[in-house]
Coordinates of C-alpha atoms and ligand atoms in Angstrom, one line a residue:
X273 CA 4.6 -9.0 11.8
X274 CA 5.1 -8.4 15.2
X275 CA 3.3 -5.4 14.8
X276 CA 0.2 -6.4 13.4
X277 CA -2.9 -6.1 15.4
X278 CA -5.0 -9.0 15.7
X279 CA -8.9 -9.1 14.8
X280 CA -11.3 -11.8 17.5
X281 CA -14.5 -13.4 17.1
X282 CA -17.5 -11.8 18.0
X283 CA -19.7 -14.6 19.8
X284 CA -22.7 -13.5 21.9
X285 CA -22.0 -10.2 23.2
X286 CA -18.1 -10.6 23.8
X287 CA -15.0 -10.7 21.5
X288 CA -13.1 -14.1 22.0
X289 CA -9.8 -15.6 20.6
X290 CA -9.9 -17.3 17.6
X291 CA -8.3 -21.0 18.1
X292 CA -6.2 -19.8 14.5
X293 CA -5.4 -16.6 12.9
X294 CA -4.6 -16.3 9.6
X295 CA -3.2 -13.3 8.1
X296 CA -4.7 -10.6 5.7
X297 CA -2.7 -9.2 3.0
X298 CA -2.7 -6.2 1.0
X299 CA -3.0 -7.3 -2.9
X300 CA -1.6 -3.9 -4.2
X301 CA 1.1 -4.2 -1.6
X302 CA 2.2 -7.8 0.0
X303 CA 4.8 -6.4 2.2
X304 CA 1.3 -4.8 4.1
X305 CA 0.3 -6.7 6.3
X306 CA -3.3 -5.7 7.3
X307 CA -3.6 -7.5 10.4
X308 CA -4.1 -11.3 12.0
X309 CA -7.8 -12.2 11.8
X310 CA -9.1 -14.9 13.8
X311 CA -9.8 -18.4 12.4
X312 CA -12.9 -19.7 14.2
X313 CA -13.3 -24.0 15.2
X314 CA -16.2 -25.7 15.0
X315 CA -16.8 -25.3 18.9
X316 CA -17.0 -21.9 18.7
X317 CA -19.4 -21.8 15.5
X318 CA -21.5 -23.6 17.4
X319 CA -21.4 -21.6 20.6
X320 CA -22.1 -18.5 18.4
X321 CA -25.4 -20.6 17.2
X322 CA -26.4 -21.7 20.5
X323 CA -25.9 -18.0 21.0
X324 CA -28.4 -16.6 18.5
X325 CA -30.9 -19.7 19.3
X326 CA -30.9 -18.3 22.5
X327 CA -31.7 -14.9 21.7
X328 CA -33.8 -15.4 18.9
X329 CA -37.4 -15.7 21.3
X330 CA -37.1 -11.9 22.5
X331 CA -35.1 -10.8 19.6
X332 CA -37.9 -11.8 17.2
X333 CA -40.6 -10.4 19.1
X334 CA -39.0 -7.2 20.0
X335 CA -40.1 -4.0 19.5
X336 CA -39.6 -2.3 16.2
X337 CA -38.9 1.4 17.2
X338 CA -35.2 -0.7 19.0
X339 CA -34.8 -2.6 16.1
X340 CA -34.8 0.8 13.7
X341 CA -32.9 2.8 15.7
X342 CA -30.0 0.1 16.3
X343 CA -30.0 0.1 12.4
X344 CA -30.1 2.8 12.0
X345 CA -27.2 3.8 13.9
X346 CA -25.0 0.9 12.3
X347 CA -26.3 3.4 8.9
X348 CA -25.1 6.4 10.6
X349 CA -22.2 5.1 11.7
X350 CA -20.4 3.2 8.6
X351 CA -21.8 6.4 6.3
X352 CA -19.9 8.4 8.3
X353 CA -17.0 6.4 8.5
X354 CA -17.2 5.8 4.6
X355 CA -13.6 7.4 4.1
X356 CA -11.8 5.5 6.2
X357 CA -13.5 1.6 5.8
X358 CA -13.2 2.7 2.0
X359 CA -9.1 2.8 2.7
X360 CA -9.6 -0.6 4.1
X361 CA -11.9 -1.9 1.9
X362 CA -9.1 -0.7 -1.0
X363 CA -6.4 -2.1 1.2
X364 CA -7.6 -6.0 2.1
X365 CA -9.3 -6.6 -1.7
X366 CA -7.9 -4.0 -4.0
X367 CA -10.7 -2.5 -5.6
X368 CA -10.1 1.9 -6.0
X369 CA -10.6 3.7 -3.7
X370 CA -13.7 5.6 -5.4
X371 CA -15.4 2.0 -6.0
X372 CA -14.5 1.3 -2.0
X373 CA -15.9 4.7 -0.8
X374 CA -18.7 3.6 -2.6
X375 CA -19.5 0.4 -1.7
X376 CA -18.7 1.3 1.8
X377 CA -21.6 4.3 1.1
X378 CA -24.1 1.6 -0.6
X379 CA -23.6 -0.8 2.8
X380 CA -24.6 2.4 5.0
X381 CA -27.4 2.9 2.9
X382 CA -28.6 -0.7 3.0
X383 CA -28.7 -0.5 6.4
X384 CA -30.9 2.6 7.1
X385 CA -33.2 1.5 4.3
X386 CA -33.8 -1.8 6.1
X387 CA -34.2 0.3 9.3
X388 CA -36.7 2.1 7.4
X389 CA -38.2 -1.4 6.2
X390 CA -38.9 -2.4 10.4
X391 CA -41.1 0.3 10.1
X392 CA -43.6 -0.6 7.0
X393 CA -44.0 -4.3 8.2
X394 CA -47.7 -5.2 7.2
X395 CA -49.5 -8.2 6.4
X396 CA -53.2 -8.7 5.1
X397 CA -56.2 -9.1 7.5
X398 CA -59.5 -10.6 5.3
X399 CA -62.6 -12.1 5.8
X400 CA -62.6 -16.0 5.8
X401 CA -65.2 -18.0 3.2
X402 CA -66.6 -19.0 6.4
X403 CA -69.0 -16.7 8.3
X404 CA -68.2 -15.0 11.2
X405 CA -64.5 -16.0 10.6
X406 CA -61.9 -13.7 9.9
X407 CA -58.2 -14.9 8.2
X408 CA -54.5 -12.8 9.4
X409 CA -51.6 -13.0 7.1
X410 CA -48.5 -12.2 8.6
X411 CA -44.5 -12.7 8.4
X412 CA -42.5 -14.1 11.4
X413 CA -38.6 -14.2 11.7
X414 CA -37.3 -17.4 10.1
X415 CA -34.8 -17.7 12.6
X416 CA -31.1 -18.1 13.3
X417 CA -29.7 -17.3 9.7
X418 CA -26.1 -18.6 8.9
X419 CA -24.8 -15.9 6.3
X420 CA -21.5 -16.9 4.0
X421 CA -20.2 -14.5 1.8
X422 CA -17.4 -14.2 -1.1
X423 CA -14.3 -11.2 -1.1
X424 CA -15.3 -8.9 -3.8
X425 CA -17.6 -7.2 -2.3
X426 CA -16.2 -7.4 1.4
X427 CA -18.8 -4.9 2.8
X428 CA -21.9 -4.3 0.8
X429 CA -22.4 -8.5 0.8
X430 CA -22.6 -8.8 4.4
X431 CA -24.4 -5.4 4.8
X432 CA -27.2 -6.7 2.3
X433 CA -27.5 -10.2 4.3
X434 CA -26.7 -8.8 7.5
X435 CA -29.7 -5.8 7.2
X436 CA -32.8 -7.5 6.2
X437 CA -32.0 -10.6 8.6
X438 CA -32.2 -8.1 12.1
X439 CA -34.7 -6.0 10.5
X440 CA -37.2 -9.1 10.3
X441 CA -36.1 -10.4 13.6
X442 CA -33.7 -12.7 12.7
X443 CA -30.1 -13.8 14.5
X444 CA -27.4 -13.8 12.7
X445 CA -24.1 -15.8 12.7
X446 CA -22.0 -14.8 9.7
X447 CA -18.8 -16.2 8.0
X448 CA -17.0 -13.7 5.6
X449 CA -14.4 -14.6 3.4
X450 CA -11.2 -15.9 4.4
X451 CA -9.5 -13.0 2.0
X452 CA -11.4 -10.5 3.6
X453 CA -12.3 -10.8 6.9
X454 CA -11.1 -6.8 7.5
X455 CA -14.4 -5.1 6.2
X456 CA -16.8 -7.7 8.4
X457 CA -14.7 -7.4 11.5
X458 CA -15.5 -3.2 11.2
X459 CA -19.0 -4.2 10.3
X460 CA -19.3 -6.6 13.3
X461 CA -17.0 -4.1 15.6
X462 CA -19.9 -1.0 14.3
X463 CA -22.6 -3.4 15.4
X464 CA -21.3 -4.3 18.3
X465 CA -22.0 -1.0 20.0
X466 CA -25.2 0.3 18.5
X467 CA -27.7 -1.2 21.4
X468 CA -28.9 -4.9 19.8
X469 CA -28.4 -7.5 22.9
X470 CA -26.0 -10.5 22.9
X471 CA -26.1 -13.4 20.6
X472 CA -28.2 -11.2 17.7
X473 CA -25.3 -11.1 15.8
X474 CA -21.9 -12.8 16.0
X475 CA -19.1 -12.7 13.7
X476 CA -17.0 -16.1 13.2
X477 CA -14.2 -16.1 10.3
X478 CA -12.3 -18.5 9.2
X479 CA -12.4 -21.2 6.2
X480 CA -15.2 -22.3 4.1
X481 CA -14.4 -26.4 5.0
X482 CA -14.6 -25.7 9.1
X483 CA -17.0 -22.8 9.8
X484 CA -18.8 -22.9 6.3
X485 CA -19.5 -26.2 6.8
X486 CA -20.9 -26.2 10.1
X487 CA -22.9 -23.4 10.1
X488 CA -25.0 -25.3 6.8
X489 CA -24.6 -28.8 8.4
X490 CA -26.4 -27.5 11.8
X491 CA -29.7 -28.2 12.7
X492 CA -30.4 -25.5 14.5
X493 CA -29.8 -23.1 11.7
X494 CA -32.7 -22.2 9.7
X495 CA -31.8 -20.7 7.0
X496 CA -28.6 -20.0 4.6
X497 CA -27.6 -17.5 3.0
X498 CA -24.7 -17.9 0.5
X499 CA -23.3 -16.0 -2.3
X500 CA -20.0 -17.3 -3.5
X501 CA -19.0 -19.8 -6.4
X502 CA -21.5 -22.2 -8.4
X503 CA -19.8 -25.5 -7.4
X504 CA -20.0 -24.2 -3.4
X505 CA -23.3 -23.0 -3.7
X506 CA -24.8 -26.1 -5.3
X507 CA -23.3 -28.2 -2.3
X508 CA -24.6 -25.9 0.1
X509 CA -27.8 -26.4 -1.8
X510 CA -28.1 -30.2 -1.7
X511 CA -27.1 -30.2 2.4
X512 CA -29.7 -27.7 2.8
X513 CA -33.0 -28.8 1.1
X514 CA -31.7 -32.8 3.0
X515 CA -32.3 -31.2 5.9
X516 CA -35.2 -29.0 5.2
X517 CA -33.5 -25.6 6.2
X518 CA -34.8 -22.4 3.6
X519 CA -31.7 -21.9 1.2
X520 CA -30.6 -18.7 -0.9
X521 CA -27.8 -19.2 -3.6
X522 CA -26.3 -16.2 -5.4
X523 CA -23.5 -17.1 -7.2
X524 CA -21.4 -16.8 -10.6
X525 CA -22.2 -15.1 -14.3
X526 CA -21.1 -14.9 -17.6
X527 CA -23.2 -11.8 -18.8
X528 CA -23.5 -10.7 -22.0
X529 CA -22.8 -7.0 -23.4
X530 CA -24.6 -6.8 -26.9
X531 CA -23.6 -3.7 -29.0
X532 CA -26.0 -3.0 -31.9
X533 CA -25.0 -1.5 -35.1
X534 CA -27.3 2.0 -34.0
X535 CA -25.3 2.4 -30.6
X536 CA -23.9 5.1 -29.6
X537 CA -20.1 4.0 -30.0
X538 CA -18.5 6.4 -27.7
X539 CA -21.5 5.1 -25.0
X540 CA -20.8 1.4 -26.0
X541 CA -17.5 2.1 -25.3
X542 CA -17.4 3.2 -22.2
X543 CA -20.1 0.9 -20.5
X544 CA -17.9 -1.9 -21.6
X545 CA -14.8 -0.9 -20.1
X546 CA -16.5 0.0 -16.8
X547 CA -18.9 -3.6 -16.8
X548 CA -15.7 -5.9 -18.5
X549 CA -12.7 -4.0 -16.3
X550 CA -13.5 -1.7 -13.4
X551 CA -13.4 -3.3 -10.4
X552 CA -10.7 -5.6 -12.1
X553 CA -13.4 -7.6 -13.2
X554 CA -13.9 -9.1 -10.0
X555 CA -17.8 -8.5 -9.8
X556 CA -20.2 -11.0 -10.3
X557 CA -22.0 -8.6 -12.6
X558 CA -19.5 -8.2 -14.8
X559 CA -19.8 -8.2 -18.5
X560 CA -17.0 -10.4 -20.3
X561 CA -19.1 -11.7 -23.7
X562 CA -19.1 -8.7 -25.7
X563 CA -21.7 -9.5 -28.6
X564 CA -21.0 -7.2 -31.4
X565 CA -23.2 -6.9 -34.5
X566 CA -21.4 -6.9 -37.7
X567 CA -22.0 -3.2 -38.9
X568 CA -20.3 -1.6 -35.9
X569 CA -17.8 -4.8 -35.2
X570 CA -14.2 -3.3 -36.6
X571 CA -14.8 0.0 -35.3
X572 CA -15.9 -1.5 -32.0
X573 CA -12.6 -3.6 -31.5
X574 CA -10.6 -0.5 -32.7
X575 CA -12.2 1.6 -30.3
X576 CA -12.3 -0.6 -27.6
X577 CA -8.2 -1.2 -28.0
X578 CA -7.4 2.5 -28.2
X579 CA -9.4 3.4 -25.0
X580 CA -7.6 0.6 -22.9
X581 CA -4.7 2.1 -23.5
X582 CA -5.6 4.6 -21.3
X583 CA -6.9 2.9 -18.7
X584 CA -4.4 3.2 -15.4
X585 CA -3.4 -0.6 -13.8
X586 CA -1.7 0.3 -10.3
X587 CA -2.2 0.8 -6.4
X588 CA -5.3 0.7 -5.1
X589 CA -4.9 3.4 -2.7
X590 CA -2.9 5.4 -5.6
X591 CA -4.5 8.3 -7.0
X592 CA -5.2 8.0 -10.8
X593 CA -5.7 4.1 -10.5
X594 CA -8.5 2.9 -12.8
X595 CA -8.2 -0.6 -11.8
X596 CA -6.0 -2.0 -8.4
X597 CA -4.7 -5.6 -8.5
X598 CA -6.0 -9.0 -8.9
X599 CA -7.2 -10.1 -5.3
X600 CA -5.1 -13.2 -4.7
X601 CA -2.3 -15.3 -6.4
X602 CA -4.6 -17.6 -6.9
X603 CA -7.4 -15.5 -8.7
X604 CA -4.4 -14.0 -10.1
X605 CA -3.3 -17.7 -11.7
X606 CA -7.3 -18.6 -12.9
X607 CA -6.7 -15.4 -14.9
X608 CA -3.8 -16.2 -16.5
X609 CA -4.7 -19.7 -17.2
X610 CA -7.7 -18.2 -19.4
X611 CA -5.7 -15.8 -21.1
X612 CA -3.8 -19.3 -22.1
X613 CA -6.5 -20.8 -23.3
X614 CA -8.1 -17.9 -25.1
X615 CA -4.7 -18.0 -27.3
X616 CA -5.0 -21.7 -27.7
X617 CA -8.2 -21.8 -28.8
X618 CA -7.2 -18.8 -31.3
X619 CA -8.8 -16.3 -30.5
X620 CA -6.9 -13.0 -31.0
X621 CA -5.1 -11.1 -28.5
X622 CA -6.0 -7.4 -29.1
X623 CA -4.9 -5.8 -25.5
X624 CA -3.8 -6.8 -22.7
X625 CA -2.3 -10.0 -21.6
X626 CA 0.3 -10.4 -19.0
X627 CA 1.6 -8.8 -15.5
X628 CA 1.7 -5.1 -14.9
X629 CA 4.7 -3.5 -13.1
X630 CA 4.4 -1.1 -10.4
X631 CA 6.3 0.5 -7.5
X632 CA 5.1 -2.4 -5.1
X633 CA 4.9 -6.0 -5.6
X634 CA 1.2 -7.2 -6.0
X635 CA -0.9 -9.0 -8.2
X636 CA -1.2 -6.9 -10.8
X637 CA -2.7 -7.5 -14.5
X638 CA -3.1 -5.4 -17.4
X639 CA -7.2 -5.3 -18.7
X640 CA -7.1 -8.0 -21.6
X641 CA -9.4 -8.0 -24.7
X642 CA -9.8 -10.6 -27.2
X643 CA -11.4 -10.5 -30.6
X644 CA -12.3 -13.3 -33.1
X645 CA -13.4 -15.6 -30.3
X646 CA -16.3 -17.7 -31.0
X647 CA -19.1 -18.6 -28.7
X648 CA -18.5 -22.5 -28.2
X649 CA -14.8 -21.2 -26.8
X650 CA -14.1 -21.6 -23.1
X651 CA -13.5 -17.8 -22.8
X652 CA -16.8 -17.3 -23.9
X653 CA -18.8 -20.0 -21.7
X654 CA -16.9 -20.0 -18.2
X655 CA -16.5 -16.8 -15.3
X656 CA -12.6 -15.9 -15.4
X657 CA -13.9 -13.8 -12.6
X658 CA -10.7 -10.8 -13.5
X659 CA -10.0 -8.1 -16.2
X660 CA -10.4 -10.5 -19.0
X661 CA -13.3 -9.9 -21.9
X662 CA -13.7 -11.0 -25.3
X663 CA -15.6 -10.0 -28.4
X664 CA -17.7 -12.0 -31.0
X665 CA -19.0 -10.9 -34.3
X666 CA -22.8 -11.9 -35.0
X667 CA -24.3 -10.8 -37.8
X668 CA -27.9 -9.5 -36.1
X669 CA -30.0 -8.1 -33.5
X670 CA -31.8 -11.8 -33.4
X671 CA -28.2 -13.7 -33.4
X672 CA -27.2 -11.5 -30.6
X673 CA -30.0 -12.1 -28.5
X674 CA -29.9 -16.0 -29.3
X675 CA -26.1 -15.9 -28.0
X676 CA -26.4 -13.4 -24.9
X677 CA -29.5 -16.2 -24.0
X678 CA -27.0 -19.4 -24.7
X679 CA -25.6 -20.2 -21.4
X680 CA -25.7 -21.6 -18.2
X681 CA -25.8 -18.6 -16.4
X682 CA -28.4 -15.7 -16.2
X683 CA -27.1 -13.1 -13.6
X684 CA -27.0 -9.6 -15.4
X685 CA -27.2 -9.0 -19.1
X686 CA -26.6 -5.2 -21.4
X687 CA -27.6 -4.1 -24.9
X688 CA -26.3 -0.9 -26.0
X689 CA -28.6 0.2 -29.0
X690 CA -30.3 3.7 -30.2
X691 CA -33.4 1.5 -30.7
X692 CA -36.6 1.5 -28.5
X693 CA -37.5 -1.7 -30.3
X694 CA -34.6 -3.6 -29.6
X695 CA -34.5 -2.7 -26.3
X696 CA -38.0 -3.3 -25.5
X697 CA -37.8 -6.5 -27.0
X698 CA -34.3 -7.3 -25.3
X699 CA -35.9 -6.8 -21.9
X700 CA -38.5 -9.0 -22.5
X701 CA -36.5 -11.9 -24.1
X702 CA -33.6 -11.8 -22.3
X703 CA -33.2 -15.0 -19.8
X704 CA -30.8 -12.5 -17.4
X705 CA -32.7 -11.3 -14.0
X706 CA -31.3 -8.0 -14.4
X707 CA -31.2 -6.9 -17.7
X708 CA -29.2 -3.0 -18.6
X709 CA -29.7 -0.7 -21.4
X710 CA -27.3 1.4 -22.3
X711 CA -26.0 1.0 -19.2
X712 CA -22.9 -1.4 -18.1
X713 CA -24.0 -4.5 -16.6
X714 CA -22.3 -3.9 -13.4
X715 CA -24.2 -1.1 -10.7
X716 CA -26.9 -2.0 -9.7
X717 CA -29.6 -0.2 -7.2
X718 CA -29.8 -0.7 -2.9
X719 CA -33.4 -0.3 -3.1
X720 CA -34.5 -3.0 -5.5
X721 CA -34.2 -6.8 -5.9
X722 CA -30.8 -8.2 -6.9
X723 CA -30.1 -11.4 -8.5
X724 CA -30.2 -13.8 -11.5
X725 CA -31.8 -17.1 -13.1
X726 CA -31.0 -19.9 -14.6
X727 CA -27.3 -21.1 -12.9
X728 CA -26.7 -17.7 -11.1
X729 CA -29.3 -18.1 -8.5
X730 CA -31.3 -20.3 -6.2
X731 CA -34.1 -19.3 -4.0
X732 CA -35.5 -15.9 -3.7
X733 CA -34.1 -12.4 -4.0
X734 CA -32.4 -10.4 -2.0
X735 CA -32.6 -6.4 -1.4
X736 CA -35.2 -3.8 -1.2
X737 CA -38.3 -5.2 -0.1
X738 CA -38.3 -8.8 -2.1
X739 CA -35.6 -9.6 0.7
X740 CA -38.0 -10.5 2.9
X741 CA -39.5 -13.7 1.5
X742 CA -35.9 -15.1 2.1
X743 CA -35.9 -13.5 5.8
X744 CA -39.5 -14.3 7.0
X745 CA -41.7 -17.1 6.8
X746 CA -45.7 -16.8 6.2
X747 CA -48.4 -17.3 9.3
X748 CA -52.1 -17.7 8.5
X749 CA -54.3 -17.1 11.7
X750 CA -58.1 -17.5 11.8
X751 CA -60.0 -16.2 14.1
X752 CA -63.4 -16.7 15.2
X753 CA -66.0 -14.9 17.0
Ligands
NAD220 P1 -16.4 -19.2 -3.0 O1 -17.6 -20.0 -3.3 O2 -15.0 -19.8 -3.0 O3 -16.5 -18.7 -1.4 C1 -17.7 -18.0 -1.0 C2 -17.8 -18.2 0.5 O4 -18.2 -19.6 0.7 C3 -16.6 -18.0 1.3 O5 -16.9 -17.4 2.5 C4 -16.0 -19.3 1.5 O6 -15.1 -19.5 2.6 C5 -17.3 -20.2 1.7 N1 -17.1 -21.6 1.5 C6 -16.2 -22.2 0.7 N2 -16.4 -23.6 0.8 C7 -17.4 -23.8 1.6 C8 -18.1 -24.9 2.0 N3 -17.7 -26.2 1.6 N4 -19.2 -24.8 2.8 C9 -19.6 -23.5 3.2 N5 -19.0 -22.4 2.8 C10 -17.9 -22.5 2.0 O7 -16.5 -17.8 -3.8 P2 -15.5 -16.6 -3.8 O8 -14.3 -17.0 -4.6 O9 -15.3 -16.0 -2.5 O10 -16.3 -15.5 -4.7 C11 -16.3 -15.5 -6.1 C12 -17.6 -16.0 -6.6 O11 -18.7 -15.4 -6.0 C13 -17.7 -15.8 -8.1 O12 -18.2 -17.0 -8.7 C14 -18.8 -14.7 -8.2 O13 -19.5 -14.7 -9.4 C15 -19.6 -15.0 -7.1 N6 -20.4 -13.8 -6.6 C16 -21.7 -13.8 -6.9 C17 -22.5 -12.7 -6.6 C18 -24.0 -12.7 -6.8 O14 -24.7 -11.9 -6.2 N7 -24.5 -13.5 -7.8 C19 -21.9 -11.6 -5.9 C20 -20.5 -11.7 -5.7 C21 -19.8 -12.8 -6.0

């Protein structure tokens, strides 16, 4: 390893030492070493909060041409850059290449549309009930916002939290994953030079336990915002609202895909390999409950097993690849437990199933499909979070909708149907805050709100404009004559 560069801090203005490094390793590859990333203490957390506390008076009152153009050029920059942080982005979490470029290009774009966003800031100015008296409604900054994110999407998570918090005057300390800390330190290194002054944003990586944990615990953070697992979220939740600070959860799903009899099968198809597999599963969007009505069921499975066969497991970075590794051993175990316990609860195997060889030594799974599950199983009801799908047979449109709505979560949800009046009535009845037709339930819009009810969610959106209620509090001002 001794020639493996190593990745600092970024605390108020300057790069500085981690008091730990941990290393980052390819998951397509694990004799590539990425690089040492820096693991920060809980003294320097809180010297990067003392840091934005600091800046926050003249950052949140600053001027809004600086604060577009220094977003704008962190825009500019990573769009064109996308190439590149895409390779990296394919190397440290082992999506394709393709999906990296893209996500890399969705990050840029989140980043001049929130520089566009400093621009349209507006509030309401209206006559009181009281004579003479007139009433201001205007958003301020929150704060100094502590913003932890998960590895599968290493860029476009911290670009979407990182965006909206400068654009409405906010500092920022963030804390990316531990398996990904490559894509934030480019992000951090990119802001870093486009003009905002020291202690606006600062970069601290390390584990969820240390610098997780302090950032929520502090007093003198306003605001989290998380998006990660539902057990860390809703512990997150509980030390927020003790101490009063604003709190924004987006965490895990378990989204339906129905397929009607009247779909389009070759359609159905393919939006349920790209929403179960691409990606290797691995998005929170991802559909793994595919809800099949009984007229199309058989040919649905048959399909669906004939089309995996083509799909191409392998190298991230490898041309051809459909789908790179697993990101971690770990993930990589979770997943094979659940393929276990799909079999033992007896549902059948139809693809799929075990470890895929390739020319390097990674975590590599072949996309696995079960059919004959039912709903109560534990396949069906919990987030594997990989490549792993099943199907269950229900006899109607109504069934369908009654299963898709029966559980926990309520993230992203998909009906593939010919029929305006199963769709229109599937948008309206479906308990998902993103619901898809004929589309897969993965991909999802920059410019819009993103997120889910029910377990998948806490607090208010984020993206497009709805980020702001998360990102600025409410003043009312009177004024009299
Ligand atoms: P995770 O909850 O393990 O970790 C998320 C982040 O929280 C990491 O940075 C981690 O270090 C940090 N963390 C861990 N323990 C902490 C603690 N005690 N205090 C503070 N921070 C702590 O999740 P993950 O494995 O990185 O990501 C996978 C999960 O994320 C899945 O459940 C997936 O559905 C979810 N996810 C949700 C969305 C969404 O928008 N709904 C998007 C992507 C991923």
């Amino acid at each position: 390893m001794a020639d493996s560069k190593r990745f600092d801090n970024y605390i108020n203005g300057q790069w500085v030492a981690g008091a730990d490094y941990c290393t980052n390793i390819n998951p397509s590859d694990l004799s590539d070493v990425i690089g040492e990333y820096a693991k920060a203490d809980a003294a320097q957390v809180n010297a990067a909060i003392e840091a934005a506390r600091a800046a926050f008076p003249a950052w949140s009152t600053s001027g809004i041409q600086a604060r577009h153009d220094a977003l704008d050029k962190v825009g500019s920059e990573i769009l064109a850059r996308r190439e590149e942080l895409g390779q990296l982005l394919a190397r440290e979490e082992g999506k394709t290449l393709p999906e990296a470029i893209g996500e890399v290009t969705r990050a840029g774009n989140i980043f001049k549309f929130f520089a566009g966003e400093c621009l349209r800031l507006s509030g309401d100015y209206l006559p009181s009930v009281r004579p003479g008296v007139n009433v201001e409604v205007t958003r301020e900054a929150l704060g100094v916002v502590g913003l932890i994110t998960p590895w599968n999407f290493p860029i476009a998570i911290p670009a979407w939290k990182i965006a909206p918090a400068l654009a409405y005057g906010n500092c920022v300390v963030i804390k990316p994953a531990e398996l990904v800390p490559g894509c934030a330190w480019a992000l951090a290194d990119i802001i870093s030079r486009a003009g905002f002054p020291a202690g606006v944003f600062n970069l601290v990586m390390g584990s969820g336990r240390v610098v997780g944990e302090v950032l929520v615990n502090s007093p003198k953070v306003d605001g989290i915002s998380f998006t990660g697992s539902v057990g860390v979220g809703r512990q997150i939740a509980v030390n927020c609202v003790a101490r009063q600070a604003k709190v924004q959860l987006e965490m895990g799903g378990k989204n339906p895909q129905i397929i009607l009899d009247d779909a389009d099968l070759k359609q159905a198809i393919e939006l349920a390999v790209q929403s179960a597999f691409y990606s290797t599963g691995q998005r929170c969007t991802a559909s793994s409950r595919l809800i099949v009505t009984a007229g199309i069921h058989d040919k649905f499975v048959a399909a669906m097993a004939e089309r995996m066969q083509s799909i191409k497991v392998g190298h991230a970075l490898k041309a051809g690849t459909d789908i790179g590794p697993v990101v971690s051993e770990a993930q990589l175990n979770q997943d094979l437990k659940y393929i276990d316990i799909g079999q033992s609860e007896g549902a059948r195997l139809v693809s799929g199933g075990g470890l895929v060889t390739c020319d390097t030594e990674g975590y590599f799974l072949a996309p696995t499909l079960f059919a004959d599950s039912e709903a109560s199983m534990r396949i069906s009801r919990e987030e594997i979070f990989g490549p792993v799908a099943n199907v269950v047979r229900v006899a109607d449109y109504e069934a369908a909708l009654a299963m898709a709505n029966d559980t926990e979560f309520g993230l992203s949800a998909g009906i593939a149907t010919t029929s305006l009046k199963y769709a229109n009535h599937f948008k309206r009845h479906s308990q998902a805050g993103m619901v898809m037709v004929n589309l897969p339930t993965a991909g999802v819009d920059y410019h819009v709100p993103f997120g889910g009810r029910k377990g998948s969610s806490y607090g208010s959106r984020e993206q497009g404009r709805y980020a702001q209620e998360f990102y600025t509090v409410v003043k009312t001002a009177y004024i009299g004559s």
